[in-house]
Coordinates of C-alpha atoms in Angstrom, one line a residue:
X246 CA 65.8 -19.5 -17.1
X247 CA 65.2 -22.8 -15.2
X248 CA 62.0 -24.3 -15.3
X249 CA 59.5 -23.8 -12.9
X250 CA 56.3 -26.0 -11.9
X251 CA 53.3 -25.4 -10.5
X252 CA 50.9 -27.9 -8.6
X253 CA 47.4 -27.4 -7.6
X254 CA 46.3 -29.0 -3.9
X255 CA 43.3 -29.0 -2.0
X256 CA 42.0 -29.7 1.3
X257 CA 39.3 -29.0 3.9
X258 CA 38.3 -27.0 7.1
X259 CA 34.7 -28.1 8.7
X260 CA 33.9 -29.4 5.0
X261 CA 34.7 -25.5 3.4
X262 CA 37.3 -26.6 0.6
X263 CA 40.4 -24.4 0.3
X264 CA 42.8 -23.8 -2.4
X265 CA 46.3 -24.8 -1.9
X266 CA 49.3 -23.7 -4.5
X267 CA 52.4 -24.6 -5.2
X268 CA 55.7 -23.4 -7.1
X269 CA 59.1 -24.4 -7.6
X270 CA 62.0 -25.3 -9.5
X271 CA 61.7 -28.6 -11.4
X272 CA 64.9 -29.2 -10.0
X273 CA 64.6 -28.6 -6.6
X274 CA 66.1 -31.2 -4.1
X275 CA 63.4 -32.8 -2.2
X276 CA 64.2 -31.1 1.0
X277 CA 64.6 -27.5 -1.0
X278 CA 63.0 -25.0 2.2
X279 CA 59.7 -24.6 2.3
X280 CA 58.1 -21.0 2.7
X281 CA 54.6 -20.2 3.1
X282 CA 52.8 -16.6 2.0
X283 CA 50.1 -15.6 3.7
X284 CA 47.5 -13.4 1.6
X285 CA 45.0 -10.4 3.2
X286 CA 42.0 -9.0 2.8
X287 CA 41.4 -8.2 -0.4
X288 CA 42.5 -11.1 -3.1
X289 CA 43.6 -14.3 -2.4
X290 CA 46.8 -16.1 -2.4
X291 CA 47.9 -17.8 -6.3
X292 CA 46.6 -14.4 -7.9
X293 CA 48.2 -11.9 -5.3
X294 CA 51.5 -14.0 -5.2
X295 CA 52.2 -15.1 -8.7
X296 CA 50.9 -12.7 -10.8
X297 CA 51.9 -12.4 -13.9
X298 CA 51.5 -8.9 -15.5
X299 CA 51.5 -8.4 -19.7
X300 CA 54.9 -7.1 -21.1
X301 CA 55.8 -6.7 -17.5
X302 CA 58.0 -9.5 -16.2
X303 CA 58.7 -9.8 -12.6
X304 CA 55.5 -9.8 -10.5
X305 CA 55.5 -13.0 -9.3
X306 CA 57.2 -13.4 -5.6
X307 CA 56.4 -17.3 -5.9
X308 CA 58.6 -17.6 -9.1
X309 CA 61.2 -14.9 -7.4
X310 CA 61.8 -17.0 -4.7
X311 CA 61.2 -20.4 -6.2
X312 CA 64.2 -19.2 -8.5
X313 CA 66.1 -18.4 -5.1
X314 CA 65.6 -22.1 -4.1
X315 CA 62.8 -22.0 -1.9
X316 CA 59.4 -24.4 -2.3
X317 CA 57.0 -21.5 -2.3
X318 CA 53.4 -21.8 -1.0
X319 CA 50.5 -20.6 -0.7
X320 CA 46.5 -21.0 0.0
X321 CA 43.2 -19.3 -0.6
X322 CA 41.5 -18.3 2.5
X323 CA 37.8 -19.3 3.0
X324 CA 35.8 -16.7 0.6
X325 CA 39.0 -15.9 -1.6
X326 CA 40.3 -17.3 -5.1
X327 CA 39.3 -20.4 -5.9
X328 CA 38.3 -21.6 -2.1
X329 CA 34.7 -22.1 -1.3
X330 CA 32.3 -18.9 -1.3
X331 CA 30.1 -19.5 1.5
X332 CA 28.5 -17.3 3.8
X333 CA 31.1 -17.0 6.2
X334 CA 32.7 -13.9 6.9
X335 CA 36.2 -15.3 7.0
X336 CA 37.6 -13.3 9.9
X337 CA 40.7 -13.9 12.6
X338 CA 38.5 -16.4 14.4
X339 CA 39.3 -19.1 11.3
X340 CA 42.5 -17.7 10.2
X341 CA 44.8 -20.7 12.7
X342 CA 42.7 -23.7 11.2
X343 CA 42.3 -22.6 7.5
X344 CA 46.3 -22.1 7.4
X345 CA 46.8 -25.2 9.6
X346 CA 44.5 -27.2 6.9
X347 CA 47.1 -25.9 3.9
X348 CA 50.2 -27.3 6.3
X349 CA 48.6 -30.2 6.8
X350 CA 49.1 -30.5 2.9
X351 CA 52.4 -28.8 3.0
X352 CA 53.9 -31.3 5.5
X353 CA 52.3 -34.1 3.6
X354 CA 53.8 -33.4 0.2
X355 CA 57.5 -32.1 1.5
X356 CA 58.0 -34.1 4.7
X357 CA 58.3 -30.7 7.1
X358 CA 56.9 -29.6 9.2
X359 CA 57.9 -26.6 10.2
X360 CA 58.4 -23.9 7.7
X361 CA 59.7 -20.3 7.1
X362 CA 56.1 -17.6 7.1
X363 CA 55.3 -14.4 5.3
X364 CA 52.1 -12.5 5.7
X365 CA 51.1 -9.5 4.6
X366 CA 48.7 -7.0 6.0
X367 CA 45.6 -9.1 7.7
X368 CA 47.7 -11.7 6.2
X369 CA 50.2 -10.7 8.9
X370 CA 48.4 -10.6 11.6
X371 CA 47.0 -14.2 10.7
X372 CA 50.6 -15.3 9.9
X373 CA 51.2 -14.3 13.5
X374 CA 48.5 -15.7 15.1
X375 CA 49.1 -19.3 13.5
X376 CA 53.1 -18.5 14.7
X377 CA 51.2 -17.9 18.7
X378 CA 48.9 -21.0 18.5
X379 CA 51.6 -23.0 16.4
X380 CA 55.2 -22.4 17.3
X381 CA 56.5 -25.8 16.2
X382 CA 55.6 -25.1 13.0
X383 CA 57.0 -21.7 12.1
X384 CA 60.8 -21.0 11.8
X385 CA 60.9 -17.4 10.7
X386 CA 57.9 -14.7 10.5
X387 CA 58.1 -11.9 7.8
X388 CA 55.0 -9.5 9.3
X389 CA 54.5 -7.0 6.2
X390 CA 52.4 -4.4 6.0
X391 CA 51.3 -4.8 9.3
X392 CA 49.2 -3.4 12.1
X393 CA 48.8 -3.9 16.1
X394 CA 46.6 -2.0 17.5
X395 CA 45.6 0.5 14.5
X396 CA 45.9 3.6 16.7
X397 CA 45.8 6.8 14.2
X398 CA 46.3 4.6 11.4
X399 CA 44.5 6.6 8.2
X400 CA 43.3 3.6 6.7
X401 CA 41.2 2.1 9.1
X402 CA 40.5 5.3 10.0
X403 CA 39.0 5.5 6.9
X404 CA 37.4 2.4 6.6
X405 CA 35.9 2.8 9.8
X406 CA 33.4 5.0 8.3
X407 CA 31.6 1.7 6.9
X408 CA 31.7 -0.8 9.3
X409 CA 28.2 -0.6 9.9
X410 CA 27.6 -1.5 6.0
X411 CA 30.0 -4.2 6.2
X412 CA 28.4 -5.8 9.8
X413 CA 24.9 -6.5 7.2
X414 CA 26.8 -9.0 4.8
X415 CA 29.8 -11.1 4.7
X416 CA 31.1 -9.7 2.0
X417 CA 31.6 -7.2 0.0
X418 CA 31.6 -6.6 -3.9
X419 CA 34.9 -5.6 -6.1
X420 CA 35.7 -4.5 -9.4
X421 CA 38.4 -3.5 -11.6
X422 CA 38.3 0.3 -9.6
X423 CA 38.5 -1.3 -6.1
X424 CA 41.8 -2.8 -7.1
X425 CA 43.3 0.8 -8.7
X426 CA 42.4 2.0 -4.8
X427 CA 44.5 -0.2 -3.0
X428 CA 47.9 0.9 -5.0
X429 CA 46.8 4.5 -5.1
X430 CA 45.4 5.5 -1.5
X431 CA 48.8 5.7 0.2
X432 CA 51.2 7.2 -2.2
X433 CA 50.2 7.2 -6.1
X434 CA 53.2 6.6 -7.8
X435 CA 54.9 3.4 -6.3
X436 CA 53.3 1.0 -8.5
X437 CA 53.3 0.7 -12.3
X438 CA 50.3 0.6 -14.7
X439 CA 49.3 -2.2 -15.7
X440 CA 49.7 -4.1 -12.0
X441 CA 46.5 -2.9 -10.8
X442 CA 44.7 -3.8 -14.1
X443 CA 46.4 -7.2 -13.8
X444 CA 45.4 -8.0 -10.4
X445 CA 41.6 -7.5 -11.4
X446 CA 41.6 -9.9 -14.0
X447 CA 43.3 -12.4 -12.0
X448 CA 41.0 -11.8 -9.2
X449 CA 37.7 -11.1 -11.0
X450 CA 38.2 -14.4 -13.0
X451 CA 37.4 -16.4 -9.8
X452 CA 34.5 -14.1 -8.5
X453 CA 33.7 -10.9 -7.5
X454 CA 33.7 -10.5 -3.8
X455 CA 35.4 -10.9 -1.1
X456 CA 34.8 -11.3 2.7
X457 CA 34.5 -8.7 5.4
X458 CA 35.9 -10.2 8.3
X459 CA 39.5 -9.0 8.4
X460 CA 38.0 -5.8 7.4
X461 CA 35.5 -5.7 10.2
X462 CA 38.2 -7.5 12.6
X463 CA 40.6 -4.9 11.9
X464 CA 38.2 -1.8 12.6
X465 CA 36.8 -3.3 15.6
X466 CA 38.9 -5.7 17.6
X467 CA 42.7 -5.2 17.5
X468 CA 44.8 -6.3 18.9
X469 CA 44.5 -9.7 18.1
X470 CA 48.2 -10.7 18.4
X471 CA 50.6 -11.3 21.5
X472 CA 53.8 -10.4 20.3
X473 CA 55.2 -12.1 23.7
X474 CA 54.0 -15.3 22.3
X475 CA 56.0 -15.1 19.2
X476 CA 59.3 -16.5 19.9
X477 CA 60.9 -17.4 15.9
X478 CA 63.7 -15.2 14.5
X479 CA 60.8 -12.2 13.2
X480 CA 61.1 -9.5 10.5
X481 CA 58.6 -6.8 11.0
X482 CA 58.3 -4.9 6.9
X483 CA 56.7 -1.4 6.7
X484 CA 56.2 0.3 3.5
X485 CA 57.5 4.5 3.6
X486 CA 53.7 5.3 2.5
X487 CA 52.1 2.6 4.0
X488 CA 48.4 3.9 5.8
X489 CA 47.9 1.0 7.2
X490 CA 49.4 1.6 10.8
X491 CA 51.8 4.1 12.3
X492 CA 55.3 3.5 12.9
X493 CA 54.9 4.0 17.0
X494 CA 52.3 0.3 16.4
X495 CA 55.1 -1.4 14.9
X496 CA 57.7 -0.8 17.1
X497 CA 55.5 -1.2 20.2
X498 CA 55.1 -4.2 19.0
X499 CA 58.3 -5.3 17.8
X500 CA 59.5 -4.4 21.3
X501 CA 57.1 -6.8 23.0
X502 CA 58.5 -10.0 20.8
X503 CA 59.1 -12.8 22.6
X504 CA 62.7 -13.3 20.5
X505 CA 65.8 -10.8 20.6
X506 CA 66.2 -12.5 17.3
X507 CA 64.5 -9.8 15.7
X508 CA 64.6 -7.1 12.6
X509 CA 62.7 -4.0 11.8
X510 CA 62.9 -2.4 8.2
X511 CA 61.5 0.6 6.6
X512 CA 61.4 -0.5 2.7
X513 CA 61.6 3.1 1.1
X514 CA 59.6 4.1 -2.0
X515 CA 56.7 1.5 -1.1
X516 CA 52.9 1.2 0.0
X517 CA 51.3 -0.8 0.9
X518 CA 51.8 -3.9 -1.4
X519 CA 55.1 -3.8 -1.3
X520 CA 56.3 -7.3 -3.0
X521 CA 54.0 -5.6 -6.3
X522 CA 55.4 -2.1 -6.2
X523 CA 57.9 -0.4 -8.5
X524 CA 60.5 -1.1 -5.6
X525 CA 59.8 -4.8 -5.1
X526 CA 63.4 -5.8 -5.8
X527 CA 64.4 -3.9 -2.3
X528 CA 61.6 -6.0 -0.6
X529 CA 62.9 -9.2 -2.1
X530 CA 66.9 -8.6 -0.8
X531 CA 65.4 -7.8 2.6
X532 CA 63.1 -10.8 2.9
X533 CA 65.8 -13.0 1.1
X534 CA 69.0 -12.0 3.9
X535 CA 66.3 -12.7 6.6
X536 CA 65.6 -16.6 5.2
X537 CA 69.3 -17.1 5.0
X538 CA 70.3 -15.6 7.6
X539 CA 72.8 -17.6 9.7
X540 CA 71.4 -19.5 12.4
X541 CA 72.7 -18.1 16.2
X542 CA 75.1 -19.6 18.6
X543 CA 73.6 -19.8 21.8
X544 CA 75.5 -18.1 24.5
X545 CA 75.1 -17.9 28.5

């Protein structure tokens, strides 16, 4: 298998350091395309997106798409992995300058400046809110697991139920049960053992909370996004199971997009996390044809 490397970066938002990551192949030309994932609520960006599970190879979409030949990358926001803890809640209201901080670095080390986006979950929605207040730097969005305006969506819905808890602190604690909840509350089944247990101990090895702001955000304030003002080539991802929002949100949205260069998919046999579920390599070939698809020829 070709050998891949992995660097370390950091920079700063209003003096909060942030974690910056990086994989690829040691061969990769020096223009190889850059594409940037775009973590959510609950664990941050390196251990979410190249995680590596015991006897289990696989897990890692920085590696699967570093393989590909893509310069894969990716950033802790305030609060998560190895960024700062600080008493921030980390919400939408930072989400445009901490991932404008990690292009900053991206551009810096690779020369471009405008790169291909994936976000999942809150991730999405801050994907898509760096794609509104940034569209010179964002060539394709991949929304996954994503939600508009959360009407009848069971799991905030659910977590609705403690938003009063989660207004007294900025953040919340976690444990190795927390992260068993996330691939079980939608559809048990989609996900094998051991990924869950995995993602703890990646998680838990760089503290044990996380912030409530994108959970708080997404009980009490969405929509946050104007799909009008998102006018890149957009792939909207929805898991079969996935609580998160209904399929009537998605396609509202997707029918407000500011591009007619536009997909939907429904990835069958996935939840929530769809790029670590027993399905993943479905997920890969439809965000894969999406990156390589070939550009249009304008017509009048």
């Amino acid at each position: 298998m070709p050998e891949i490397i992995a660097e370390d970066h950091w920079t700063q938002r209003d003096g909060i350091k942030l974690s910056v990551y990086r994989k690829r192949l040691a061969s990769a030309p020096a223009d190889a395309p850059v594409f940037m994932l775009v973590h959510g609520s609950s664990f941050g960006g390196k251990n979410g997106f190249d995680l590596q599970v015991p006897g289990k190879p696989g897990y890692s979409f920085m590696d699967e798409f570093a393989q590909r030949g893509f310069d894969v990358w990716t950033f802790d926001f305030e609060g998560y992995g190895r960024s700062a803890r600080t008493p921030g809640y980390s919400g939408f209201d930072t989400a445009v300058a901490d991932t404008h901080a990690a292009m900053e670095v991206v551009t810096r080390v690779t020369g471009q400046s405008r790169v291909a986006f994936y976000g999942s979950s809150s991730g999405a929605i801050r994907a898509a809110l760096y794609a509104e207040a940034k569209p010179d730097r964002v060539s394709r969005l991949i929304l996954d697991a994503y939600v508009w305006t959360g009407w009848q969506a069971p799991t905030l819905i659910a977590r609705r139920r403690n938003i009063a808890k989660w207004r007294d602190t900025n953040c919340r604690p976690i444990n190795q049960a927390f992260f068993h909840t996330i691939f079980n509350r939608d559809h048990p089944g989609t996900s094998e053992e051991g990924v869950a247990d995995a993602l703890a101990a990646a998680e838990l090895a760089d503290g044990n909370t996380v912030p409530n702001g994108t959970y708080l955000d997404m009980c009490s304030i969405l929509p946050v996004n104007d799909p009008a003002k998102i006018t890149c080539p957009t792939l909207i991802l929805r898991g079969e199971h996935d609580g998160i929002a209904t399929e009537k949100d998605l396609l509202e949205f997707y029918s407000g997009l500011g591009t007619t260069d536009r997909q939907f998919a429904v990835l069958p046999g996935m939840a929530h996390v769809s790029y670590l579920g027993k399905n993943r390599a479905i997920f890969h070939h439809a965000v894969h044809s999406f990156l390589t698809a070939p550009s249009r020829t304008d017509t009048h």
